[in-house]
Amino acid sequence: MTAHAHSQSQHGSVPAIDQRTLRDAFGAFPSGVVAVAASVKGQLTGIAASSFTSVSIDPPLVSFSIATSSSTWPLLREAEHLGISVLADHHDAVCRQLAGAREERFAGLPFKVTGNGAVLLDEAVATYDCSLHEEVVAGDHVIVLLEVHEVGAGGGEHPLVFHRSAFAKLHRDDLDPARLDGRINGADVDRGGEAGSATASHDDAEDAA
């Protein structure tokens, strides 16, 4: 079916989707936000991304997407290790800072730099020390696969939510508090932990949708 739809699009029988409409539809899906950061040749470099998602347990892989027009990723990808910090729900200003002027992205932020150069925020909900595994060009973005070497937790309790180009917080008052007993992504849900994913895209200011 996918190949058939692609063939139709190539022959022009399927109308092109309006980009603004498509962006709005992508934005309807809420996601978390992470900082992807490293010290590259002694220089702190990082971006904010809302396209972070878990990929594989064995081997441990995660991913995020970055615009091919990004001027930061060509620098960041040279790092020996990359730090992923899941932003907490009080990090809305931090996200704006990471999406702003490159020289100001880490000003005043509490963070640590690992021996391999990964930069991890102290107050994150979770942190991942990763290395570049593979890059896949996908249209106007690059899907970046990262191998996870170490995970940790920061001082944050609940994640920041990005939805319809604005920040939000989790609210569970009217939801069933029981963990899901079933399958997500074709695999059994681990009821001992949280399951989640994000697909929308958000990176540096010059690349942001």
PDB file of N, CA and C in Angstrom, residues 4-15:
ATOM      1  N   HIS A   4       2.302   1.802  -3.417  1.00  0.00           N
ATOM      2  CA  HIS A   4       1.272   2.255  -4.349  1.00  0.00           C
ATOM      3  C   HIS A   4       0.992   3.742  -4.154  1.00  0.00           C
ATOM      4  N   ALA A   5       0.881   4.164  -2.881  1.00  0.00           N
ATOM      5  CA  ALA A   5       0.614   5.568  -2.596  1.00  0.00           C
ATOM      6  C   ALA A   5       1.772   6.436  -3.063  1.00  0.00           C
ATOM      7  N   HIS A   6       2.993   5.942  -2.890  1.00  0.00           N
ATOM      8  CA  HIS A   6       4.179   6.688  -3.317  1.00  0.00           C
ATOM      9  C   HIS A   6       4.180   6.845  -4.831  1.00  0.00           C
ATOM     10  N   SER A   7       3.787   5.769  -5.539  1.00  0.00           N
ATOM     11  CA  SER A   7       3.736   5.813  -6.995  1.00  0.00           C
ATOM     12  C   SER A   7       2.706   6.826  -7.476  1.00  0.00           C
ATOM     13  N   GLN A   8       1.559   6.871  -6.822  1.00  0.00           N
ATOM     14  CA  GLN A   8       0.540   7.835  -7.191  1.00  0.00           C
ATOM     15  C   GLN A   8       1.056   9.254  -7.024  1.00  0.00           C
ATOM     16  N   SER A   9       1.774   9.489  -5.907  1.00  0.00           N
ATOM     17  CA  SER A   9       2.299  10.817  -5.639  1.00  0.00           C
ATOM     18  C   SER A   9       3.295  11.233  -6.705  1.00  0.00           C
ATOM     19  N   GLN A  10       4.134  10.292  -7.161  1.00  0.00           N
ATOM     20  CA  GLN A  10       5.119  10.584  -8.184  1.00  0.00           C
ATOM     21  C   GLN A  10       4.457  11.005  -9.495  1.00  0.00           C
ATOM     22  N   HIS A  11       3.310  10.438  -9.793  1.00  0.00           N
ATOM     23  CA  HIS A  11       2.626  10.737 -11.050  1.00  0.00           C
ATOM     24  C   HIS A  11       1.662  11.904 -10.904  1.00  0.00           C
ATOM     25  N   GLY A  12       1.636  12.522  -9.738  1.00  0.00           N
ATOM     26  CA  GLY A  12       0.851  13.724  -9.552  1.00  0.00           C
ATOM     27  C   GLY A  12      -0.629  13.515  -9.356  1.00  0.00           C
ATOM     28  N   SER A  13      -1.098  12.282  -9.165  1.00  0.00           N
ATOM     29  CA  SER A  13      -2.527  12.036  -9.003  1.00  0.00           C
ATOM     30  C   SER A  13      -3.005  12.350  -7.596  1.00  0.00           C
ATOM     31  N   VAL A  14      -2.061  12.471  -6.642  1.00  0.00           N
ATOM     32  CA  VAL A  14      -2.415  12.815  -5.275  1.00  0.00           C
ATOM     33  C   VAL A  14      -2.037  14.272  -5.027  1.00  0.00           C
ATOM     34  N   PRO A  15      -2.985  15.129  -4.632  1.00  0.00           N
ATOM     35  CA  PRO A  15      -2.680  16.545  -4.419  1.00  0.00           C
ATOM     36  C   PRO A  15      -1.606  16.707  -3.334  1.00  0.00           C
TER      37      PRO A  15
END
